[in-house]
GROMACS .gro file of C-alpha atoms in nm:
model
  468
    1MET     CA    1   0.000   0.000   0.000
    2PRO     CA    2   0.164   0.331  -0.101
    3PRO     CA    3   0.192   0.579   0.185
    4ARG     CA    4  -0.049   0.869   0.201
    5ARG     CA    5  -0.122   1.148   0.443
    6GLN     CA    6  -0.317   0.915   0.666
    7PRO     CA    7  -0.318   0.643   0.792
    8ALA     CA    8   0.054   0.634   0.720
    9ARG     CA    9   0.074   0.967   0.908
   10ARG     CA   10   0.377   1.071   0.697
   11ARG     CA   11   0.591   0.951   0.983
   12THR     CA   12   0.932   0.796   0.919
   13ALA     CA   13   1.004   0.483   1.119
   14ALA     CA   14   1.345   0.326   1.163
   15LEU     CA   15   1.376  -0.009   0.987
   16ALA     CA   16   1.515  -0.297   1.189
   17THR     CA   17   1.428  -0.650   1.288
   18VAL     CA   18   1.324  -0.702   1.648
   19PRO     CA   19   1.281  -1.062   1.768
   20VAL     CA   20   0.996  -1.078   2.019
   21ALA     CA   21   0.903  -1.383   2.224
   22VAL     CA   22   0.544  -1.494   2.216
   23ALA     CA   23   0.544  -1.428   2.589
   24ALA     CA   24   0.505  -1.064   2.489
   25LEU     CA   25   0.139  -1.146   2.442
   26LEU     CA   26   0.111  -1.124   2.819
   27GLY     CA   27   0.311  -0.802   2.860
   28ALA     CA   28   0.184  -0.522   3.084
   29ALA     CA   29   0.293  -0.180   3.195
   30GLY     CA   30   0.505  -0.156   3.508
   31PRO     CA   31   0.367  -0.091   3.854
   32ALA     CA   32   0.351   0.242   4.030
   33ALA     CA   33   0.635   0.332   4.264
   34PRO     CA   34   0.593   0.204   4.621
   35GLY     CA   35   0.567   0.429   4.924
   36THR     CA   36   0.387   0.762   4.938
   37THR     CA   37   0.528   0.925   4.625
   38GLY     CA   38   0.333   0.878   4.303
   39ALA     CA   39   0.547   0.742   4.021
   40SER     CA   40   0.665   0.994   3.761
   41GLY     CA   41   0.561   0.761   3.478
   42ALA     CA   42   0.294   0.502   3.405
   43GLY     CA   43   0.552   0.231   3.338
   44ASP     CA   44   0.530   0.230   2.959
   45PRO     CA   45   0.867   0.122   2.813
   46TYR     CA   46   0.820   0.328   2.496
   47PHE     CA   47   0.737   0.653   2.680
   48PRO     CA   48   0.864   0.604   3.035
   49LEU     CA   49   0.779   0.956   3.156
   50SER     CA   50   0.427   0.963   3.014
   51GLY     CA   51   0.150   0.922   3.267
   52ASN     CA   52   0.192   0.905   3.640
   53GLY     CA   53   0.131   0.676   3.934
   54GLY     CA   54  -0.060   0.700   4.260
   55TYR     CA   55  -0.392   0.835   4.137
   56HIS     CA   56  -0.661   0.808   3.870
   57VAL     CA   57  -0.816   1.119   3.713
   58ARG     CA   58  -1.194   1.102   3.688
   59HIS     CA   59  -1.260   1.442   3.531
   60TYR     CA   60  -1.079   1.736   3.369
   61GLY     CA   61  -1.228   2.084   3.374
   62LEU     CA   62  -1.024   2.298   3.131
   63THR     CA   63  -1.077   2.674   3.103
   64LEU     CA   64  -0.869   2.814   2.818
   65ARG     CA   65  -0.828   3.161   2.671
   66TYR     CA   66  -0.619   3.177   2.354
   67ASP     CA   67  -0.514   3.489   2.168
   68THR     CA   68  -0.444   3.392   1.808
   69ALA     CA   69  -0.236   3.704   1.740
   70SER     CA   70   0.010   3.669   2.027
   71ARG     CA   71  -0.035   3.289   2.055
   72ARG     CA   72  -0.066   3.327   2.431
   73LEU     CA   73  -0.266   3.074   2.630
   74ASP     CA   74  -0.408   3.160   2.974
   75ALA     CA   75  -0.562   2.862   3.142
   76THR     CA   76  -0.684   2.685   3.451
   77ALA     CA   77  -0.715   2.308   3.478
   78VAL     CA   78  -0.916   2.146   3.755
   79LEU     CA   79  -0.859   1.771   3.788
   80THR     CA   80  -1.085   1.554   3.999
   81ALA     CA   81  -0.890   1.243   4.096
   82ARG     CA   82  -0.883   0.947   4.333
   83ALA     CA   83  -0.569   0.842   4.517
   84THR     CA   84  -0.477   0.478   4.449
   85GLN     CA   85  -0.213   0.483   4.724
   86ARG     CA   86  -0.125   0.710   5.013
   87LEU     CA   87   0.021   1.022   4.855
   88THR     CA   88   0.251   1.283   4.999
   89ARG     CA   89   0.358   1.389   4.650
   90PHE     CA   90   0.246   1.326   4.294
   91ASP     CA   91   0.326   1.435   3.940
   92LEU     CA   92   0.132   1.578   3.649
   93ASP     CA   93   0.263   1.588   3.292
   94LEU     CA   94   0.306   1.946   3.168
   95LYS     CA   95   0.569   2.063   2.921
   96GLY     CA   96   0.660   2.430   2.895
   97LEU     CA   97   0.410   2.696   3.009
   98LYS     CA   98   0.448   2.886   3.336
   99VAL     CA   99   0.257   2.760   3.638
  100THR     CA  100   0.146   3.037   3.872
  101SER     CA  101  -0.045   2.843   4.137
  102VAL     CA  102  -0.148   2.494   4.241
  103THR     CA  103  -0.411   2.401   4.497
  104VAL     CA  104  -0.523   2.064   4.627
  105ASP     CA  105  -0.877   2.073   4.765
  106ARG     CA  106  -0.859   2.455   4.759
  107THR     CA  107  -0.551   2.458   4.980
  108THR     CA  108  -0.229   2.598   4.836
  109ALA     CA  109   0.015   2.321   4.746
  110ALA     CA  110   0.389   2.336   4.689
  111PHE     CA  111   0.506   2.261   4.335
  112ARG     CA  112   0.819   2.249   4.126
  113ARG     CA  113   0.907   2.170   3.764
  114ASP     CA  114   1.123   1.875   3.664
  115GLY     CA  115   1.139   1.851   3.285
  116GLN     CA  116   0.794   1.750   3.167
  117GLU     CA  117   0.683   1.678   3.523
  118LEU     CA  118   0.489   1.916   3.744
  119VAL     CA  119   0.566   1.782   4.091
  120VAL     CA  120   0.295   1.865   4.345
  121THR     CA  121   0.327   1.835   4.723
  122PRO     CA  122  -0.008   1.885   4.899
  123ARG     CA  123  -0.012   2.040   5.244
  124HIS     CA  124  -0.158   1.721   5.388
  125ALA     CA  125  -0.105   1.364   5.272
  126LEU     CA  126  -0.387   1.208   5.071
  127ARG     CA  127  -0.506   0.874   5.199
  128ARG     CA  128  -0.560   0.585   4.961
  129GLY     CA  129  -0.909   0.593   4.810
  130ARG     CA  130  -0.964   0.963   4.875
  131GLU     CA  131  -1.111   1.179   4.602
  132PHE     CA  132  -0.934   1.513   4.565
  133ARG     CA  133  -0.928   1.814   4.332
  134VAL     CA  134  -0.615   1.973   4.188
  135ALA     CA  135  -0.638   2.320   4.035
  136VAL     CA  136  -0.347   2.445   3.824
  137ALA     CA  137  -0.329   2.801   3.688
  138TYR     CA  138  -0.080   2.849   3.405
  139HIS     CA  139  -0.001   3.054   3.097
  140GLY     CA  140   0.246   3.093   2.813
  141THR     CA  141   0.296   3.010   2.447
  142PRO     CA  142   0.227   2.640   2.384
  143GLU     CA  143   0.471   2.463   2.160
  144PRO     CA  144   0.438   2.114   2.012
  145VAL     CA  145   0.654   1.828   2.129
  146THR     CA  146   0.881   1.647   1.883
  147ASP     CA  147   0.816   1.275   1.892
  148PRO     CA  148   1.084   1.005   1.859
  149ASP     CA  149   1.000   0.968   1.490
  150GLY     CA  150   1.061   1.338   1.428
  151SER     CA  151   0.698   1.447   1.388
  152ALA     CA  152   0.523   1.711   1.595
  153ASP     CA  153   0.218   1.669   1.811
  154GLY     CA  154   0.034   1.867   2.073
  155TRP     CA  155  -0.062   2.232   2.036
  156ILE     CA  156   0.056   2.316   1.682
  157PRO     CA  157   0.010   2.683   1.579
  158THR     CA  158  -0.155   2.758   1.244
  159ASP     CA  159  -0.199   3.082   1.052
  160ASP     CA  160  -0.545   3.135   1.207
  161GLY     CA  161  -0.533   2.942   1.533
  162ALA     CA  162  -0.406   2.601   1.640
  163PHE     CA  163  -0.423   2.239   1.525
  164VAL     CA  164  -0.441   2.034   1.846
  165ALA     CA  165  -0.363   1.662   1.815
  166GLY     CA  166  -0.191   1.489   2.104
  167GLU     CA  167  -0.084   1.137   2.000
  168PRO     CA  168   0.122   1.009   2.166
  169GLN     CA  169   0.263   1.278   2.398
  170GLY     CA  170   0.115   1.615   2.303
  171ALA     CA  171  -0.161   1.661   2.562
  172MET     CA  172   0.101   1.787   2.807
  173THR     CA  173   0.178   2.082   2.578
  174TRP     CA  174  -0.154   2.249   2.666
  175PHE     CA  175  -0.290   2.105   2.991
  176PRO     CA  176  -0.155   1.920   3.298
  177ALA     CA  177  -0.254   1.556   3.269
  178ASP     CA  178  -0.202   1.196   3.359
  179ASN     CA  179  -0.085   1.158   3.003
  180HIS     CA  180  -0.110   0.787   2.926
  181PRO     CA  181  -0.394   0.591   2.761
  182LYS     CA  182  -0.431   0.378   3.074
  183ASP     CA  183  -0.594   0.674   3.251
  184LYS     CA  184  -0.924   0.791   3.101
  185ALA     CA  185  -1.158   1.061   3.225
  186SER     CA  186  -1.454   1.280   3.132
  187TYR     CA  187  -1.391   1.638   3.017
  188ASP     CA  188  -1.542   1.986   3.023
  189PHE     CA  189  -1.390   2.256   2.803
  190THR     CA  190  -1.451   2.630   2.822
  191ILE     CA  191  -1.251   2.793   2.543
  192THR     CA  192  -1.243   3.168   2.474
  193VAL     CA  193  -1.103   3.289   2.142
  194PRO     CA  194  -1.114   3.613   1.939
  195LYS     CA  195  -1.447   3.686   1.775
  196GLY     CA  196  -1.453   3.529   1.431
  197ARG     CA  197  -1.263   3.220   1.543
  198THR     CA  198  -1.423   2.888   1.636
  199ALA     CA  199  -1.291   2.658   1.909
  200VAL     CA  200  -1.378   2.291   1.862
  201ALA     CA  201  -1.332   2.027   2.131
  202ASN     CA  202  -1.468   1.681   2.204
  203GLY     CA  203  -1.821   1.571   2.275
  204VAL     CA  204  -2.131   1.788   2.268
  205LEU     CA  205  -2.138   2.167   2.228
  206LEU     CA  206  -2.321   2.303   2.532
  207GLY     CA  207  -2.326   2.661   2.410
  208GLN     CA  208  -2.135   2.960   2.282
  209HIS     CA  209  -2.145   3.329   2.369
  210THR     CA  210  -1.988   3.637   2.210
  211ALA     CA  211  -1.910   3.953   2.404
  212HIS     CA  212  -1.639   4.219   2.416
  213GLY     CA  213  -1.463   4.092   2.105
  214THR     CA  214  -1.434   3.729   2.209
  215THR     CA  215  -1.641   3.413   2.177
  216THR     CA  216  -1.654   3.143   2.444
  217PHE     CA  217  -1.736   2.782   2.350
  218ARG     CA  218  -1.838   2.519   2.607
  219TRP     CA  219  -1.792   2.152   2.521
  220ARG     CA  220  -1.851   1.836   2.725
  221GLU     CA  221  -1.735   1.478   2.673
  222THR     CA  222  -1.895   1.253   2.933
  223ARG     CA  223  -1.752   0.924   2.808
  224PRO     CA  224  -1.405   0.820   2.930
  225MET     CA  225  -1.130   0.964   2.711
  226ALA     CA  226  -0.751   0.930   2.707
  227ALA     CA  227  -0.569   1.261   2.729
  228TYR     CA  228  -0.406   1.223   2.386
  229LEU     CA  229  -0.751   1.217   2.225
  230ALA     CA  230  -0.853   1.558   2.361
  231THR     CA  231  -0.854   1.855   2.124
  232ALA     CA  232  -0.917   2.228   2.135
  233THR     CA  233  -0.856   2.311   1.770
  234ILE     CA  234  -0.904   2.679   1.683
  235GLY     CA  235  -0.947   2.851   1.349
  236LYS     CA  236  -1.174   3.028   1.104
  237PHE     CA  237  -1.419   2.750   1.031
  238GLN     CA  238  -1.741   2.699   0.843
  239VAL     CA  239  -1.968   2.505   1.078
  240GLU     CA  240  -2.231   2.246   0.993
  241ARG     CA  241  -2.454   2.084   1.257
  242TYR     CA  242  -2.715   1.811   1.230
  243THR     CA  243  -2.842   1.498   1.404
  244THR     CA  244  -2.833   1.157   1.237
  245ARG     CA  245  -3.126   0.918   1.228
  246ASP     CA  246  -2.959   0.731   1.512
  247GLY     CA  247  -2.956   1.045   1.728
  248ILE     CA  248  -2.584   1.120   1.696
  249GLN     CA  249  -2.510   1.494   1.715
  250VAL     CA  250  -2.276   1.584   1.428
  251TYR     CA  251  -2.060   1.897   1.431
  252ASN     CA  252  -1.833   1.963   1.133
  253ALA     CA  253  -1.588   2.253   1.134
  254VAL     CA  254  -1.411   2.314   0.802
  255ASP     CA  255  -1.151   2.570   0.699
  256ALA     CA  256  -1.287   2.757   0.395
  257ARG     CA  257  -0.970   2.672   0.202
  258GLU     CA  258  -1.054   2.302   0.234
  259ALA     CA  259  -1.434   2.323   0.210
  260ARG     CA  260  -1.479   2.239  -0.158
  261ALA     CA  261  -1.260   1.928  -0.143
  262ALA     CA  262  -1.399   1.816   0.192
  263ALA     CA  263  -1.772   1.851   0.119
  264PRO     CA  264  -1.831   1.533  -0.087
  265VAL     CA  265  -1.643   1.321   0.165
  266LEU     CA  266  -1.806   1.468   0.477
  267ARG     CA  267  -2.150   1.411   0.325
  268GLN     CA  268  -2.079   1.040   0.356
  269LEU     CA  269  -2.008   1.052   0.731
  270PRO     CA  270  -2.358   0.936   0.838
  271SER     CA  271  -2.348   0.637   0.603
  272VAL     CA  272  -1.993   0.551   0.713
  273LEU     CA  273  -2.096   0.557   1.079
  274GLN     CA  274  -2.401   0.344   1.000
  275TRP     CA  275  -2.190   0.092   0.811
  276GLU     CA  276  -1.932   0.075   1.090
  277SER     CA  277  -2.209   0.036   1.350
  278THR     CA  278  -2.344  -0.261   1.156
  279LEU     CA  279  -2.004  -0.432   1.166
  280PHE     CA  280  -1.866  -0.323   1.505
  281GLY     CA  281  -2.175  -0.260   1.717
  282PRO     CA  282  -2.347   0.062   1.825
  283TYR     CA  283  -2.152   0.386   1.787
  284PRO     CA  284  -1.992   0.440   2.130
  285PHE     CA  285  -2.049   0.815   2.172
  286ARG     CA  286  -2.325   1.077   2.163
  287ALA     CA  287  -2.146   1.306   1.919
  288ALA     CA  288  -1.951   1.279   1.596
  289GLY     CA  289  -1.813   1.504   1.325
  290SER     CA  290  -1.496   1.634   1.167
  291ILE     CA  291  -1.247   1.917   1.210
  292VAL     CA  292  -1.091   1.991   0.872
  293ASP     CA  293  -0.812   2.243   0.919
  294HIS     CA  294  -0.569   2.395   0.672
  295ALA     CA  295  -0.242   2.290   0.833
  296PRO     CA  296  -0.007   2.184   0.553
  297ASP     CA  297   0.294   2.147   0.780
  298VAL     CA  298   0.131   1.892   1.013
  299GLY     CA  299   0.123   1.590   0.784
  300TYR     CA  300  -0.140   1.370   0.947
  301ALA     CA  301  -0.492   1.328   1.079
  302LEU     CA  302  -0.588   1.205   1.425
  303GLU     CA  303  -0.889   1.025   1.566
  304THR     CA  304  -0.961   1.282   1.839
  305GLN     CA  305  -1.255   1.137   2.028
  306THR     CA  306  -1.597   1.200   1.870
  307ARG     CA  307  -1.452   1.441   1.615
  308PRO     CA  308  -1.136   1.351   1.419
  309VAL     CA  309  -0.907   1.637   1.318
  310TYR     CA  310  -0.764   1.646   0.966
  311ASP     CA  311  -0.478   1.865   0.848
  312SER     CA  312  -0.654   1.906   0.511
  313ALA     CA  313  -0.959   1.770   0.329
  314PRO     CA  314  -0.967   1.393   0.387
  315ASP     CA  315  -1.035   1.130   0.127
  316LEU     CA  316  -1.298   0.864   0.193
  317PRO     CA  317  -1.059   0.590   0.315
  318THR     CA  318  -0.918   0.834   0.570
  319LEU     CA  319  -1.268   0.921   0.691
  320VAL     CA  320  -1.344   0.550   0.730
  321HIS     CA  321  -1.012   0.494   0.909
  322GLU     CA  322  -1.043   0.777   1.162
  323ASN     CA  323  -1.403   0.695   1.247
  324ALA     CA  324  -1.326   0.324   1.289
  325HIS     CA  325  -1.090   0.443   1.560
  326GLN     CA  326  -1.390   0.565   1.757
  327TRP     CA  327  -1.444   0.197   1.838
  328PHE     CA  328  -1.085   0.077   1.816
  329GLY     CA  329  -0.853   0.314   1.999
  330ASP     CA  330  -1.096   0.566   2.149
  331SER     CA  331  -1.370   0.360   2.316
  332VAL     CA  332  -1.140   0.059   2.353
  333SER     CA  333  -0.805   0.208   2.447
  334LEU     CA  334  -0.452   0.078   2.486
  335THR     CA  335  -0.286  -0.017   2.811
  336THR     CA  336   0.060   0.010   2.658
  337TRP     CA  337   0.187   0.173   2.339
  338LYS     CA  338   0.345  -0.148   2.210
  339ASP     CA  339  -0.012  -0.271   2.143
  340ILE     CA  340  -0.071   0.014   1.897
  341TRP     CA  341  -0.162  -0.239   1.626
  342LEU     CA  342  -0.493  -0.282   1.813
  343ASN     CA  343  -0.568   0.073   1.702
  344GLU     CA  344  -0.401   0.109   1.365
  345GLY     CA  345  -0.430  -0.245   1.233
  346PHE     CA  346  -0.801  -0.246   1.309
  347ALA     CA  347  -0.867   0.094   1.151
  348THR     CA  348  -0.667  -0.005   0.842
  349TYR     CA  349  -0.861  -0.329   0.809
  350ALA     CA  350  -1.183  -0.128   0.835
  351GLU     CA  351  -1.068   0.053   0.518
  352TRP     CA  352  -1.020  -0.282   0.346
  353LEU     CA  353  -1.363  -0.401   0.453
  354TYR     CA  354  -1.529  -0.080   0.339
  355THR     CA  355  -1.369  -0.105  -0.004
  356GLU     CA  356  -1.462  -0.473  -0.028
  357GLN     CA  357  -1.825  -0.407   0.057
  358HIS     CA  358  -1.860  -0.101  -0.166
  359GLY     CA  359  -1.758  -0.243  -0.502
  360GLY     CA  360  -1.380  -0.221  -0.478
  361ARG     CA  361  -1.106  -0.477  -0.437
  362SER     CA  362  -1.151  -0.747  -0.177
  363ALA     CA  363  -0.962  -0.762   0.150
  364GLN     CA  364  -0.793  -1.074   0.013
  365GLN     CA  365  -0.669  -0.876  -0.286
  366ALA     CA  366  -0.538  -0.603  -0.054
  367PHE     CA  367  -0.361  -0.871   0.149
  368ASP     CA  368  -0.215  -1.038  -0.160
  369ALA     CA  369  -0.081  -0.708  -0.294
  370LEU     CA  370   0.105  -0.650   0.031
  371TYR     CA  371   0.229  -1.005   0.064
  372ALA     CA  372   0.382  -0.979  -0.284
  373ARG     CA  373   0.633  -0.729  -0.149
  374PRO     CA  374   0.985  -0.874  -0.118
  375ALA     CA  375   1.131  -0.973   0.217
  376SER     CA  376   1.356  -0.666   0.202
  377ASP     CA  377   1.056  -0.429   0.197
  378GLY     CA  378   0.996  -0.206   0.499
  379LEU     CA  379   0.661  -0.379   0.556
  380TRP     CA  380   0.853  -0.669   0.713
  381ALA     CA  381   1.107  -0.457   0.901
  382TYR     CA  382   0.972  -0.523   1.250
  383PRO     CA  383   0.677  -0.702   1.407
  384PRO     CA  384   0.360  -0.498   1.461
  385GLY     CA  385   0.282  -0.657   1.798
  386ASP     CA  386   0.588  -0.493   1.953
  387PRO     CA  387   0.750  -0.236   1.722
  388GLY     CA  388   1.041  -0.198   1.962
  389SER     CA  389   1.036   0.175   2.034
  390GLY     CA  390   0.822   0.485   2.023
  391SER     CA  391   0.988   0.588   1.697
  392ARG     CA  392   0.818   0.297   1.517
  393ILE     CA  393   0.461   0.299   1.640
  394PHE     CA  394   0.333   0.481   1.331
  395GLY     CA  395   0.529   0.278   1.078
  396THR     CA  396   0.395   0.069   0.791
  397PRO     CA  397   0.425  -0.267   0.974
  398VAL     CA  398   0.187  -0.150   1.248
  399TYR     CA  399  -0.078  -0.040   1.000
  400ALA     CA  400  -0.047  -0.280   0.709
  401ARG     CA  401   0.091  -0.596   0.870
  402GLY     CA  402  -0.145  -0.535   1.161
  403ALA     CA  403  -0.434  -0.543   0.913
  404MET     CA  404  -0.285  -0.854   0.753
  405ALA     CA  405  -0.291  -1.027   1.092
  406LEU     CA  406  -0.662  -0.956   1.117
  407HIS     CA  407  -0.719  -1.091   0.767
  408GLU     CA  408  -0.534  -1.410   0.857
  409LEU     CA  409  -0.757  -1.440   1.163
  410ARG     CA  410  -1.063  -1.396   0.941
  411ARG     CA  411  -0.939  -1.669   0.705
  412ALA     CA  412  -0.870  -1.901   0.997
  413VAL     CA  413  -1.202  -1.869   1.179
  414GLY     CA  414  -1.443  -1.769   0.900
  415ASP     CA  415  -1.652  -1.457   0.858
  416ARG     CA  416  -1.918  -1.548   1.114
  417ASP     CA  417  -1.677  -1.587   1.404
  418PHE     CA  418  -1.447  -1.309   1.285
  419PHE     CA  419  -1.717  -1.043   1.295
  420ARG     CA  420  -1.845  -1.185   1.624
  421VAL     CA  421  -1.495  -1.127   1.763
  422LEU     CA  422  -1.484  -0.765   1.643
  423ARG     CA  423  -1.825  -0.685   1.792
  424ALA     CA  424  -1.744  -0.863   2.119
  425TRP     CA  425  -1.413  -0.678   2.145
  426ALA     CA  426  -1.583  -0.341   2.099
  427SER     CA  427  -1.869  -0.416   2.339
  428GLY     CA  428  -1.674  -0.605   2.604
  429HIS     CA  429  -1.414  -0.329   2.646
  430ARG     CA  430  -1.640  -0.033   2.572
  431GLY     CA  431  -1.517   0.276   2.754
  432GLY     CA  432  -1.219   0.085   2.888
  433HIS     CA  433  -0.898  -0.083   2.779
  434GLY     CA  434  -0.774  -0.393   2.605
  435THR     CA  435  -0.452  -0.585   2.545
  436THR     CA  436  -0.332  -0.815   2.270
  437ALA     CA  437  -0.344  -1.106   2.512
  438GLN     CA  438  -0.711  -1.038   2.581
  439PHE     CA  439  -0.786  -1.016   2.209
  440VAL     CA  440  -0.616  -1.349   2.145
  441ARG     CA  441  -0.813  -1.516   2.423
  442LEU     CA  442  -1.138  -1.369   2.288
  443ALA     CA  443  -1.065  -1.496   1.937
  444GLU     CA  444  -0.983  -1.844   2.067
  445ARG     CA  445  -1.288  -1.856   2.294
  446THR     CA  446  -1.522  -1.738   2.018
  447SER     CA  447  -1.389  -1.967   1.747
  448GLY     CA  448  -1.295  -2.268   1.958
  449LYS     CA  449  -0.958  -2.277   1.780
  450GLN     CA  450  -0.600  -2.254   1.900
  451LEU     CA  451  -0.465  -1.935   1.745
  452GLU     CA  452  -0.140  -1.874   1.929
  453GLY     CA  453   0.068  -1.980   1.629
  454LEU     CA  454  -0.119  -1.744   1.395
  455PHE     CA  455  -0.066  -1.444   1.621
  456ARG     CA  456   0.295  -1.541   1.691
  457THR     CA  457   0.363  -1.544   1.318
  458TRP     CA  458   0.180  -1.229   1.218
  459LEU     CA  459   0.236  -1.010   1.524
  460TYR     CA  460   0.566  -1.117   1.678
  461ALA     CA  461   0.785  -1.312   1.434
  462PRO     CA  462   1.060  -1.111   1.263
  463GLY     CA  463   1.073  -1.087   0.887
  464LYS     CA  464   0.827  -1.191   0.619
  465PRO     CA  465   0.607  -1.485   0.723
  466ASP     CA  466   0.604  -1.798   0.512
  467SER     CA  467   0.339  -1.820   0.243
  468PRO     CA  468  -0.005  -1.819   0.408
   0.00000   0.00000   0.00000
């Protein structure tokens, strides 16, 4: 499959062979640090400083004011969390930006900066199981983070606002967070921007109000969401709103420079969601839509929850891909980044299925075209079940060979059981998390077949598999 803007994300992955034992199927993120200090990372080997230990965030309340001329952000974040251990100190992920105050349960807390960590020491220790609220006031000029593969994510300035896409690390560039997919929360956004700009976030628009030269938008996402899927994209947008026959509230925001190219694709969103719901089960959220920005330097789209953000007008396969992620990646989230194939392989295979069922080439033909590539091709450079590092998680093996693994599963168990597995995966982990090991067990339980060898070959074995 030739690379395109998305799903290949225009990211460059290093090419190497990484032998991985099948025991990796049972891998898990490391534990939180013992004692009374929350760990400074969630234990993910690919991004060891992402996320934190000692607490779980239940809700984020983000109040943002962004001046598009000066690119200054003034903000307050209120996190409602529960301590999972006794805490005398804990960390939040926040890169750049100046923190002016931190309170814990309305009492001033001590804080210091340590790289991307905001280290908070409450006046009184928090007992295990206690719910507490952290309020952080901060300001500055947000800048994107450069990922291990050289691409940018986070708060990315544009000529009329900001393109905000946080996978895998970028949430910390604009709000303090427990920035790992293992920790999911609900969100409220209050975003004030200059009059004439639109601020688009996740979930349902509660209202907007213009006064004194600014407009304030209020958004709410009640379903659990990983921090990297949050957005607050700002620009001069043409807005379209409607409700589908299934009651899904759609909000499309499109840069005028992309409107003509985007219109015929966005018109198909309701039918795409209906088709995906038929295959994967009910759509997992109340809201849907698209943010089509004009951001030529970004180079990718992202499945921001309920409302994917595109750097330019998407084509139909990209629309299918990003909305398939609403099931696979957003509703069912990762517990560790090495399992990224559970997101990207599934969304890529959704493209194949859509083409197959809408008069194009079959999934088998897509598989065969890829398998015809020589053993020296980058497709076989590393196994998708454990790419080996954060620099490789958006490489071709994760997307294409991940989809090939699903097609091999389909061939092995037949269509009836294969689609039962997809629907059971989406429903059984709805709003939560999943691992490769859990997916393997589900496939074996549903089909009654031993599938360890199949997954070892297609997810973990180095090099090009033998002829299927």
